[in-house]
CSV table of C-alpha atoms and ligand atoms in Angstrom, one decimal:
chain,number,residue,atom,x,y,z
A,1,MET,CA,102.4,263.4,58.6
A,2,LYS,CA,105.9,264.0,60.0
A,3,GLY,CA,106.6,264.8,63.6
A,4,ASP,CA,106.8,268.4,65.0
A,5,ILE,CA,109.6,267.7,67.4
A,6,GLY,CA,111.8,264.8,68.5
A,7,VAL,CA,112.7,264.1,72.1
A,8,ILE,CA,115.7,261.9,73.1
A,9,GLY,CA,115.8,260.5,76.6
A,10,LEU,CA,112.8,258.7,78.2
A,11,ALA,CA,113.4,259.2,81.9
A,12,VAL,CA,110.6,260.8,83.8
A,13,MET,CA,111.3,264.4,82.7
A,14,GLY,CA,111.5,263.4,79.0
A,15,GLN,CA,108.4,261.2,79.1
A,16,ASN,CA,106.4,263.9,80.9
A,17,LEU,CA,107.4,266.7,78.5
A,18,ILE,CA,106.5,264.5,75.6
A,19,LEU,CA,103.0,263.8,77.0
A,20,ASN,CA,102.6,267.5,77.7
A,21,MET,CA,103.5,268.4,74.1
A,22,ASN,CA,101.1,265.7,72.9
A,23,ASP,CA,98.3,267.2,75.0
A,24,HIS,CA,98.9,270.5,73.2
A,25,GLY,CA,98.4,268.9,69.7
A,26,TYR,CA,102.1,268.4,68.7
A,27,LYS,CA,103.2,265.2,67.1
A,28,VAL,CA,106.3,264.0,69.1
A,29,VAL,CA,108.8,261.4,67.9
A,30,ALA,CA,110.3,259.7,71.0
A,31,HIS,CA,113.7,258.0,71.1
A,32,ASN,CA,115.9,256.4,73.8
A,33,ARG,CA,119.3,254.8,73.6
A,34,THR,CA,117.8,251.5,74.8
A,35,ALA,CA,115.0,250.3,72.5
A,36,GLU,CA,113.0,248.6,75.3
A,37,LYS,CA,112.5,252.0,76.9
A,38,VAL,CA,110.8,253.2,73.8
A,39,ASP,CA,108.5,250.2,73.6
A,40,GLU,CA,107.7,250.5,77.4
A,41,PHE,CA,106.8,254.2,76.9
A,42,LEU,CA,104.7,253.5,73.7
A,43,GLN,CA,102.8,250.7,75.3
A,44,GLY,CA,102.5,252.4,78.6
A,45,PRO,CA,101.9,256.2,79.3
A,46,ALA,CA,102.0,257.0,75.5
A,47,LYS,CA,99.4,254.4,74.5
A,48,GLY,CA,96.5,255.9,72.6
A,49,THR,CA,98.3,259.1,71.9
A,50,ASN,CA,99.8,260.6,68.7
A,51,ILE,CA,103.3,259.9,70.0
A,52,VAL,CA,105.5,257.8,67.7
A,53,GLY,CA,108.7,256.0,68.5
A,54,ALA,CA,112.1,255.9,66.8
A,55,TYR,CA,114.6,253.1,67.4
A,56,SER,CA,117.6,254.9,65.9
A,57,LEU,CA,118.8,258.4,65.5
A,58,GLN,CA,118.4,258.0,61.7
A,59,GLU,CA,114.8,256.9,62.1
A,60,LEU,CA,114.2,259.9,64.5
A,61,VAL,CA,115.7,262.3,61.9
A,62,ASP,CA,113.7,260.8,59.1
A,63,LYS,CA,110.4,261.2,61.0
A,64,LEU,CA,110.8,264.9,61.6
A,65,GLU,CA,109.7,267.8,59.5
A,66,SER,CA,112.2,270.5,58.5
A,67,PRO,CA,113.7,272.4,60.1
A,68,ARG,CA,114.0,269.5,62.6
A,69,LYS,CA,113.7,270.2,66.2
A,70,ILE,CA,115.4,267.6,68.5
A,71,MET,CA,115.3,268.0,72.2
A,72,LEU,CA,117.8,266.2,74.4
A,73,MET,CA,116.4,265.2,77.9
A,74,VAL,CA,119.5,263.4,78.9
A,75,ARG,CA,122.0,263.7,81.7
A,76,ALA,CA,124.1,266.9,81.5
A,77,GLY,CA,127.7,266.5,80.5
A,78,ASP,CA,129.4,264.1,78.1
A,79,VAL,CA,126.2,262.4,77.2
A,80,VAL,CA,124.9,265.6,75.5
A,81,ASP,CA,128.2,266.0,73.5
A,82,SER,CA,128.0,262.3,72.5
A,83,PHE,CA,124.4,262.8,71.1
A,84,ILE,CA,125.3,266.0,69.4
A,85,ASP,CA,128.3,264.2,67.7
A,86,LYS,CA,126.1,261.4,66.4
A,87,LEU,CA,123.2,263.7,65.3
A,88,VAL,CA,125.1,266.3,63.4
A,89,PRO,CA,126.1,264.1,60.4
A,90,LEU,CA,122.4,263.2,60.1
A,91,LEU,CA,121.1,266.7,60.2
A,92,ASP,CA,120.6,269.5,57.5
A,93,LYS,CA,121.7,273.1,57.8
A,94,GLY,CA,119.1,275.0,59.8
A,95,ASP,CA,118.1,272.1,62.0
A,96,ILE,CA,117.8,272.7,65.7
A,97,ILE,CA,119.2,270.8,68.7
A,98,ILE,CA,117.8,271.7,72.1
A,99,ASP,CA,119.4,270.6,75.4
A,100,GLY,CA,116.7,270.6,78.2
A,101,GLY,CA,119.0,269.4,81.0
A,102,ASN,CA,120.6,271.1,83.9
A,103,THR,CA,123.8,271.9,81.9
A,104,ASN,CA,126.5,274.3,83.1
A,105,PHE,CA,126.2,277.4,80.9
A,106,PRO,CA,129.8,277.5,79.6
A,107,ASP,CA,129.1,274.2,78.0
A,108,THR,CA,126.2,275.7,76.2
A,109,ASN,CA,128.3,278.7,75.1
A,110,ARG,CA,130.7,276.2,73.6
A,111,ARG,CA,128.1,274.1,71.9
A,112,VAL,CA,126.2,277.1,70.4
A,113,ALA,CA,129.5,278.3,68.9
A,114,ALA,CA,130.7,274.9,67.6
A,115,LEU,CA,127.3,274.0,66.0
A,116,LYS,CA,127.0,277.5,64.4
A,117,GLU,CA,130.1,276.7,62.4
A,118,LYS,CA,128.2,273.6,61.0
A,119,GLY,CA,125.1,275.5,60.2
A,120,ILE,CA,123.1,273.8,63.1
A,121,HIS,CA,121.2,275.9,65.6
A,122,PHE,CA,121.5,275.1,69.3
A,123,ILE,CA,119.3,276.0,72.2
A,124,GLY,CA,120.2,275.4,75.8
A,125,SER,CA,117.1,275.6,77.9
A,126,GLY,CA,116.5,275.5,81.6
A,127,VAL,CA,113.3,273.4,82.4
A,128,SER,CA,112.1,273.7,86.0
A,129,GLY,CA,109.3,272.2,87.9
A,130,GLY,CA,110.2,268.6,88.5
A,131,GLU,CA,108.1,265.8,87.2
A,132,GLU,CA,104.7,267.4,87.7
A,133,GLY,CA,105.9,270.7,86.0
A,134,ALA,CA,107.2,268.8,83.0
A,135,ARG,CA,103.8,267.0,82.7
A,136,PHE,CA,101.4,269.9,83.2
A,137,GLY,CA,103.4,273.1,82.7
A,138,PRO,CA,107.1,273.8,83.6
A,139,SER,CA,108.9,277.1,83.6
A,140,ILE,CA,111.2,277.0,80.5
A,141,MET,CA,114.1,279.3,80.1
A,142,PRO,CA,115.6,278.9,76.5
A,143,GLY,CA,118.7,280.7,75.2
A,144,GLY,CA,121.2,280.1,72.4
A,145,SER,CA,120.9,280.6,68.6
A,146,PRO,CA,118.2,283.3,68.3
A,147,GLU,CA,117.4,282.1,64.7
A,148,ALA,CA,116.0,279.0,66.2
A,149,TRP,CA,113.6,280.5,68.6
A,150,PRO,CA,110.6,281.3,66.2
A,151,PHE,CA,110.5,277.6,65.4
A,152,VAL,CA,110.5,276.4,69.0
A,153,LYS,CA,108.5,279.2,70.5
A,154,PRO,CA,105.0,278.0,69.8
A,155,ILE,CA,105.6,274.5,71.3
A,156,PHE,CA,107.5,275.8,74.3
A,157,GLN,CA,105.1,278.5,75.1
A,158,ALA,CA,102.1,276.1,74.7
A,159,ILE,CA,103.4,273.5,77.1
A,160,SER,CA,104.8,275.9,79.7
A,161,ALA,CA,103.1,277.0,82.9
A,162,LYS,CA,101.0,280.2,82.7
A,163,THR,CA,100.7,283.1,85.1
A,164,GLU,CA,97.4,284.2,86.6
A,165,ASN,CA,97.0,286.5,83.6
A,166,ASN,CA,97.6,283.5,81.2
A,167,GLU,CA,101.1,284.7,80.2
A,168,PRO,CA,103.5,281.8,79.4
A,169,CYS,CA,106.3,281.2,81.9
A,170,CYS,CA,108.7,280.9,78.9
A,171,ASP,CA,110.4,283.4,76.8
A,172,TRP,CA,113.6,283.9,75.0
A,173,VAL,CA,116.3,284.6,77.5
A,174,GLY,CA,119.3,285.6,75.3
A,175,ASN,CA,122.2,284.4,73.2
A,176,ASP,CA,124.7,281.6,74.0
A,177,GLY,CA,124.3,280.0,77.4
A,178,ALA,CA,122.0,282.7,78.7
A,179,GLY,CA,119.1,280.3,79.2
A,180,HIS,CA,121.2,277.8,81.2
A,181,PHE,CA,122.8,280.6,83.2
A,182,VAL,CA,119.3,281.9,84.2
A,183,LYS,CA,118.3,278.4,85.2
A,184,MET,CA,121.5,278.1,87.2
A,185,VAL,CA,120.6,281.3,89.1
A,186,HIS,CA,117.1,279.9,89.6
A,187,ASN,CA,118.5,276.9,91.2
A,188,GLY,CA,120.9,279.0,93.4
A,189,ILE,CA,117.9,281.0,94.6
A,190,GLU,CA,116.1,277.6,95.1
A,191,TYR,CA,119.0,276.6,97.5
A,192,GLY,CA,118.6,280.0,99.3
A,193,ASP,CA,114.8,279.8,99.7
A,194,MET,CA,115.1,276.2,101.0
A,195,GLN,CA,117.9,277.0,103.5
A,196,LEU,CA,115.9,280.1,104.8
A,197,ILE,CA,112.9,277.9,105.4
A,198,THR,CA,115.0,275.2,107.2
A,199,GLU,CA,116.5,277.9,109.5
A,200,ALA,CA,113.0,279.1,110.4
A,201,TYR,CA,112.0,275.5,111.1
A,202,GLN,CA,115.0,275.0,113.4
A,203,PHE,CA,114.3,278.2,115.3
A,204,MET,CA,110.7,277.1,115.9
A,205,LYS,CA,111.6,273.5,116.7
A,206,ASP,CA,114.7,274.0,118.9
A,207,GLY,CA,114.3,277.5,120.0
A,208,LEU,CA,110.6,277.8,120.6
A,209,GLY,CA,110.0,274.1,121.3
A,210,MET,CA,107.1,273.9,118.8
A,211,THR,CA,105.4,270.6,117.8
A,212,HIS,CA,105.2,269.6,114.1
A,213,ASN,CA,101.5,270.3,114.0
A,214,GLU,CA,102.1,273.8,115.3
A,215,MET,CA,104.9,274.4,112.8
A,216,GLN,CA,102.7,273.1,110.0
A,217,SER,CA,100.0,275.6,111.0
A,218,VAL,CA,102.6,278.4,110.9
A,219,PHE,CA,103.6,277.6,107.4
A,220,ILE,CA,100.0,277.3,106.3
A,221,GLU,CA,99.4,280.9,107.7
A,222,TRP,CA,102.6,282.2,106.2
A,223,ASN,CA,101.6,280.9,102.8
A,224,LYS,CA,98.7,283.4,103.0
A,225,THR,CA,101.1,286.3,103.3
A,226,GLU,CA,103.9,287.8,101.1
A,227,LEU,CA,105.7,284.5,101.6
A,228,ASN,CA,103.0,282.6,99.4
A,229,SER,CA,105.2,280.1,97.4
A,230,TYR,CA,105.4,276.6,96.4
A,231,LEU,CA,108.3,275.9,98.8
A,232,VAL,CA,106.4,277.2,101.8
A,233,GLU,CA,103.4,275.2,100.8
A,234,ILE,CA,105.3,271.9,100.5
A,235,THR,CA,107.0,272.6,103.7
A,236,SER,CA,103.7,272.7,105.5
A,237,ASP,CA,102.7,269.4,103.9
A,238,ILE,CA,106.1,267.9,104.9
A,239,LEU,CA,105.8,269.0,108.5
A,240,GLY,CA,102.3,267.5,108.8
A,241,TYR,CA,103.3,264.1,107.2
A,242,LYS,CA,103.3,261.3,109.6
A,243,ASP,CA,105.3,258.0,109.3
A,244,THR,CA,103.5,254.6,109.8
A,245,ASP,CA,104.0,254.9,113.5
A,246,GLY,CA,102.2,258.3,113.6
A,247,GLU,CA,105.4,260.2,114.2
A,248,PRO,CA,106.6,263.1,111.9
A,249,LEU,CA,108.5,261.5,109.0
A,250,VAL,CA,110.7,264.5,108.7
A,251,GLU,CA,112.5,263.7,112.0
A,252,LYS,CA,113.5,260.2,110.7
A,253,ILE,CA,115.3,261.7,107.7
A,254,LEU,CA,119.1,261.8,107.9
A,255,ASP,CA,120.2,265.4,108.2
A,256,THR,CA,122.8,265.5,105.4
A,257,ALA,CA,121.8,267.5,102.3
A,258,GLY,CA,122.5,266.3,98.8
A,259,GLN,CA,123.3,268.5,95.9
A,260,LYS,CA,123.8,268.1,92.2
A,261,GLY,CA,126.0,271.1,91.6
A,262,THR,CA,123.9,274.0,90.3
A,263,GLY,CA,124.1,275.9,93.6
A,264,LYS,CA,127.8,275.5,93.7
A,265,TRP,CA,128.1,276.7,90.1
A,266,THR,CA,126.1,279.8,91.0
A,267,GLY,CA,128.5,280.5,93.9
A,268,ILE,CA,131.6,279.9,91.8
A,269,ASN,CA,130.2,282.2,89.1
A,270,ALA,CA,129.6,284.9,91.7
A,271,LEU,CA,133.2,284.7,92.9
A,272,ASP,CA,134.4,284.8,89.3
A,273,MET,CA,132.4,287.9,88.6
A,274,GLY,CA,133.1,289.6,91.9
A,275,ILE,CA,129.4,289.7,93.0
A,276,PRO,CA,128.7,289.4,96.8
A,277,LEU,CA,126.2,286.5,96.5
A,278,THR,CA,126.5,285.7,100.1
A,279,LEU,CA,123.1,284.2,100.9
A,280,ILE,CA,123.1,281.5,98.1
A,281,THR,CA,126.8,280.7,98.8
A,282,GLU,CA,126.0,280.3,102.5
A,283,SER,CA,123.2,278.0,101.5
A,284,VAL,CA,125.7,275.8,99.6
A,285,PHE,CA,128.1,275.8,102.5
A,286,ALA,CA,125.2,274.8,104.9
A,287,ARG,CA,124.7,271.8,102.7
A,288,CYS,CA,128.4,271.0,102.8
A,289,LEU,CA,128.4,271.4,106.6
A,290,SER,CA,125.4,269.2,107.0
A,291,SER,CA,127.2,266.4,105.1
A,292,LEU,CA,129.9,266.3,107.8
A,293,LYS,CA,127.5,264.3,109.9
A,294,ASP,CA,130.1,262.1,111.8
A,295,GLN,CA,132.2,265.0,112.6
A,296,ARG,CA,129.3,267.1,113.8
A,297,VAL,CA,128.1,264.3,116.1
A,298,GLU,CA,131.6,264.0,117.6
A,299,ALA,CA,131.9,267.8,118.0
A,300,GLU,CA,128.6,268.0,119.8
A,301,GLU,CA,129.9,265.4,122.3
A,302,LEU,CA,133.1,267.3,122.6
A,303,PHE,CA,131.6,270.8,123.0
A,304,GLY,CA,128.4,269.7,124.8
A,305,LYS,CA,124.9,269.9,123.5
A,306,LYS,CA,123.5,273.4,123.3
A,307,GLU,CA,120.3,274.5,125.2
A,308,SER,CA,118.9,276.7,122.5
A,309,ILE,CA,115.7,277.8,124.4
A,310,VAL,CA,114.2,281.1,123.1
A,311,GLU,CA,112.2,282.7,125.8
A,312,GLY,CA,109.3,285.3,125.4
A,313,ASP,CA,106.0,285.4,123.6
A,314,LYS,CA,105.9,282.7,121.0
A,315,GLN,CA,103.5,284.5,118.7
A,316,VAL,CA,105.7,287.6,118.7
A,317,TRP,CA,108.8,285.4,117.9
A,318,ILE,CA,106.8,283.7,115.0
A,319,GLU,CA,105.9,287.0,113.4
A,320,ALA,CA,109.5,288.2,113.9
A,321,LEU,CA,110.7,285.0,112.2
A,322,ARG,CA,108.3,285.5,109.3
A,323,GLN,CA,109.6,289.1,108.8
A,324,ALA,CA,113.2,287.9,109.0
A,325,LEU,CA,112.5,285.2,106.4
A,326,LEU,CA,110.8,287.6,104.1
A,327,ALA,CA,113.5,290.3,104.3
A,328,SER,CA,116.2,287.6,103.9
A,329,LYS,CA,114.5,286.4,100.8
A,330,ILE,CA,114.5,289.8,99.3
A,331,ILE,CA,118.2,290.0,99.8
A,332,SER,CA,118.7,286.6,98.2
A,333,TYR,CA,116.8,287.6,95.1
A,334,ALA,CA,118.4,291.0,95.0
A,335,GLN,CA,121.9,289.3,95.0
A,336,GLY,CA,120.7,286.8,92.3
A,337,PHE,CA,119.5,289.6,90.1
A,338,MET,CA,122.8,291.5,90.7
A,339,LEU,CA,124.7,288.4,89.4
A,340,MET,CA,122.5,288.2,86.3
A,341,ARG,CA,123.0,291.9,85.6
A,342,GLU,CA,126.7,291.4,85.8
A,343,ALA,CA,126.7,288.4,83.6
A,344,SER,CA,124.4,290.1,81.1
A,345,ASN,CA,126.8,293.1,80.9
A,346,GLU,CA,129.8,290.9,80.6
A,347,ASN,CA,128.4,288.6,78.0
A,348,GLY,CA,126.3,291.1,76.1
A,349,TRP,CA,123.1,289.0,76.7
A,350,ASP,CA,120.8,292.0,77.3
A,351,LEU,CA,118.8,290.0,79.8
A,352,ASN,CA,115.2,291.3,80.5
A,353,TYR,CA,114.9,291.0,84.3
A,354,GLY,CA,111.1,291.5,84.3
A,355,ASN,CA,110.8,288.6,81.9
A,356,VAL,CA,113.0,286.4,84.0
A,357,ALA,CA,110.8,287.1,87.0
A,358,LEU,CA,107.7,286.3,84.8
A,359,MET,CA,109.2,283.0,83.8
A,360,TRP,CA,109.8,282.1,87.4
A,361,ARG,CA,106.3,283.2,88.4
A,362,GLY,CA,104.7,279.8,87.6
A,363,GLY,CA,105.8,276.2,87.0
A,364,CYS,CA,109.2,276.3,88.6
A,365,ILE,CA,110.4,275.3,92.1
A,366,ILE,CA,110.8,278.9,93.3
A,367,ARG,CA,107.4,280.0,92.0
A,368,SER,CA,105.8,282.6,94.3
A,369,ALA,CA,103.6,285.6,94.5
A,370,PHE,CA,106.7,287.6,95.4
A,371,LEU,CA,107.9,287.2,91.8
A,372,SER,CA,105.1,289.4,90.5
A,373,ASN,CA,106.4,292.2,92.7
A,374,ILE,CA,109.8,291.7,91.3
A,375,ARG,CA,108.5,291.9,87.8
A,376,ASP,CA,106.7,295.1,88.8
A,377,ALA,CA,109.9,296.5,90.2
A,378,TYR,CA,111.8,295.8,86.9
A,379,ASP,CA,108.8,297.3,84.9
A,380,ILE,CA,109.3,300.5,86.8
A,381,ASP,CA,113.1,300.5,86.4
A,382,PRO,CA,114.5,297.9,84.0
A,383,GLU,CA,118.0,298.8,85.1
A,384,LEU,CA,117.4,298.6,88.8
A,385,SER,CA,120.7,297.7,90.3
A,386,PHE,CA,119.5,296.6,93.7
A,387,LEU,CA,116.1,295.1,94.1
A,388,GLY,CA,115.9,296.3,97.7
A,389,SER,CA,115.9,299.9,96.4
A,390,ASP,CA,112.6,299.5,94.8
A,391,SER,CA,110.0,301.2,96.9
A,392,TYR,CA,107.8,298.1,97.6
A,393,PHE,CA,110.8,296.0,98.7
A,394,LYS,CA,112.6,298.9,100.5
A,395,GLY,CA,109.4,299.3,102.5
A,396,ILE,CA,109.4,295.6,103.6
A,397,LEU,CA,113.1,295.8,104.4
A,398,GLU,CA,112.6,298.8,106.6
A,399,ASN,CA,109.5,297.5,108.3
A,400,SER,CA,111.2,294.2,109.0
A,401,MET,CA,114.5,295.5,110.2
A,402,SER,CA,113.9,295.5,114.0
A,403,ALA,CA,112.3,291.9,114.0
A,404,TRP,CA,115.0,290.6,111.7
A,405,ARG,CA,117.8,292.0,114.0
A,406,LYS,CA,116.1,290.4,117.0
A,407,VAL,CA,115.9,287.0,115.3
A,408,ALA,CA,119.5,287.2,114.1
A,409,ALA,CA,120.8,288.3,117.5
A,410,LYS,CA,118.8,285.7,119.4
A,411,SER,CA,120.0,282.9,117.1
A,412,MET,CA,123.6,284.0,117.9
A,413,GLU,CA,122.8,284.2,121.6
A,414,VAL,CA,121.3,280.8,121.9
A,415,GLY,CA,123.5,279.0,119.3
A,416,ILE,CA,121.0,278.2,116.5
A,417,PRO,CA,122.9,278.3,113.3
A,418,MET,CA,121.1,280.7,110.8
A,419,PRO,CA,123.9,281.4,108.3
A,420,SER,CA,121.6,282.6,105.5
A,421,MET,CA,119.3,284.9,107.5
A,422,THR,CA,122.2,286.5,109.4
A,423,SER,CA,124.5,286.8,106.3
A,424,ALA,CA,121.6,288.5,104.5
A,425,LEU,CA,121.3,291.1,107.3
A,426,THR,CA,125.1,291.6,107.3
A,427,PHE,CA,125.0,292.1,103.6
A,428,LEU,CA,122.4,294.8,103.8
A,429,ASP,CA,124.3,296.5,106.6
A,430,GLY,CA,127.4,296.5,104.4
A,431,TYR,CA,125.6,297.5,101.2
A,432,THR,CA,124.0,300.5,103.0
A,433,THR,CA,127.3,301.7,104.6
A,434,ALA,CA,128.9,304.5,102.6
A,435,ARG,CA,132.2,304.0,104.3
A,436,LEU,CA,133.5,300.5,105.0
A,437,PRO,CA,136.7,299.6,106.7
A,438,ALA,CA,138.4,298.7,103.4
A,439,ASN,CA,140.6,301.7,103.8
A,440,LEU,CA,142.4,299.9,106.5
A,441,LEU,CA,142.6,296.8,104.4
A,442,GLN,CA,144.1,298.8,101.5
A,443,ALA,CA,146.7,300.3,104.0
A,444,GLN,CA,147.6,296.7,105.1
A,445,ARG,CA,148.1,295.7,101.5
A,446,ASP,CA,150.3,298.6,100.8
A,447,TYR,CA,152.2,298.1,104.1
A,448,PHE,CA,153.2,294.5,103.4
A,449,GLY,CA,153.3,294.4,99.6
A,450,ALA,CA,153.3,297.9,98.3
A,451,HIS,CA,150.0,297.2,96.5
A,452,THR,CA,149.1,300.9,96.5
A,453,TYR,CA,145.9,302.7,97.4
A,454,GLU,CA,143.7,305.5,96.1
A,455,ARG,CA,142.9,308.5,98.3
A,456,VAL,CA,139.5,310.1,99.1
A,457,ASP,CA,141.0,313.5,98.5
A,458,LYS,CA,142.4,312.7,95.0
A,459,PRO,CA,140.8,311.6,91.8
A,460,LYS,CA,140.0,307.9,91.4
A,461,GLY,CA,142.6,306.0,89.3
A,462,GLU,CA,145.5,307.8,91.0
A,463,PHE,CA,147.5,305.3,93.0
A,464,PHE,CA,149.7,306.1,96.0
A,465,HIS,CA,152.3,304.1,98.0
A,466,THR,CA,153.6,304.9,101.4
A,467,ASN,CA,156.9,303.7,102.9
A,468,TRP,CA,155.1,302.8,106.2
A,469,THR,CA,158.2,301.6,108.1
A,470,GLY,CA,160.8,303.8,106.5
A,471,LYS,CA,162.6,300.5,105.5
A,472,GLY,CA,160.5,299.1,102.7
A,473,GLY,CA,161.5,301.6,100.0
A,474,ASP,CA,159.4,303.6,97.6
A,475,VAL,CA,158.9,301.1,94.8
A,476,SER,CA,155.2,300.0,94.5
A,477,SER,CA,154.0,296.8,92.9
A,478,THR,CA,151.9,296.8,89.8
A,479,THR,CA,148.2,297.6,90.4
A,480,TYR,CA,145.5,295.3,89.0
A,481,ASN,CA,142.3,293.9,90.1
A,482,SER,CA,141.3,290.4,89.5
B,501,6PG,C1,114.0,272.4,89.1
B,501,6PG,C2,115.1,271.9,90.1
B,501,6PG,C3,115.9,270.8,89.6
B,501,6PG,C4,117.0,270.3,90.5
B,501,6PG,C5,116.6,269.8,91.8
B,501,6PG,C6,117.7,269.1,92.6
B,501,6PG,O1,114.1,273.5,88.8
B,501,6PG,O2,113.1,271.6,88.7
B,501,6PG,O3,116.0,272.9,90.3
B,501,6PG,O4,116.4,271.2,88.3
B,501,6PG,O5,117.7,269.3,89.8
B,501,6PG,O6,116.0,270.8,92.5
B,501,6PG,O7,118.8,269.9,92.8
B,501,6PG,P1,119.9,269.6,94.0
B,501,6PG,O8,120.0,268.1,93.9
B,501,6PG,O9,121.1,270.2,93.6
B,501,6PG,O10,119.2,270.0,95.2
């Protein structure tokens, strides 16, 4: 009997996905560039299963049933191209290559188009959930050649996480790089969620002077509210974790955040498309700022250490902080969905936002109860332009507003940096202001560069120039928007 699917790349994610597929009754052919890795896997975790090995790409191809489905679980970038180049001459028309790495979506756009010319189908799929997700049910976000989906669907939906109603956290996202795009936004949102949690932690630790056990209890309680999520849950575990000397391990960890680039891509993409994705972008910058450790240490000496004491009823502040976190999280998701909407329109992907929320409901790093409410919002209005306008989310934003403002103002007053929570509030203030001061900005542009402006008392699209100084002349520059 030939194999149902081949997987290339036997690092932890690849191995765990294979074992997961095997658990669901699929015969998997496993390959790795170094043959010893194949042997180690077959004699180790894969022992006693139906998994078979392949020591060359030709052997892998020969052992698969048609149309062949070959999933790459290798490092994103050139390695993917190099495997594609080697595989293509061995494949038949109609065969399917799947890239399950964290690939930047323009690469997937390019690969789908290039392989289409050769008659090979290509799927670029986001896979989220880390090692455990891969082993027992990840969130899977596939996009690319739609013709390939019916062949891959049963396997992917079988191995994916399921919601509380047993719906698979995996569905077809859209053409081209849509799957990898949605995974990129997932990761951007992951950056935002993590940053918001760290801001709440710093407020509690430095502002309210709370112990780690106290903070752990707060996160345990928060996890029973609308904030119920994987990231809140692991935060409570982390805060309670003691090093061998009995002290909280978290305080011994160097405060410089790493990043592999997906958050940065999300921010760059938002700038490219003109979407005000402020919270996620602030989260990326917060990681960048954290990495300037030596400079920060010097600057603290230079400017003096801040006394960030927050006075008042601790319990009242904790509840205010919870509301500020929840409201900011709504803004973060609202901005992320705005970005997806713009990309969908621009690329003709026809994204189904309710389905995206469903795919993120389980298995992935940002899984949370909250995503069910997002799905409901898009069920009610599939074209919702701002998540915060949905009645459920609008209600939370309105109810949290006063607490959110208090936390933001206090953080500024005592000098606790909370870039994401404060920028989220500023975004909402801007988004809900019918008249912003951009009229003055337009006047400035016209003053120094004759860039022209539109008038509130004339139809849109009619451009005016004023000779502000009487010296500049009446010639205007060409009008275009980037
Ligand atoms: C997931 C994660 C994963 C990502 C890590 C690390 O969905 O399982 O998003 O894909 O690689 O979270 O990302 P950073 O190193 O950029 O923090």
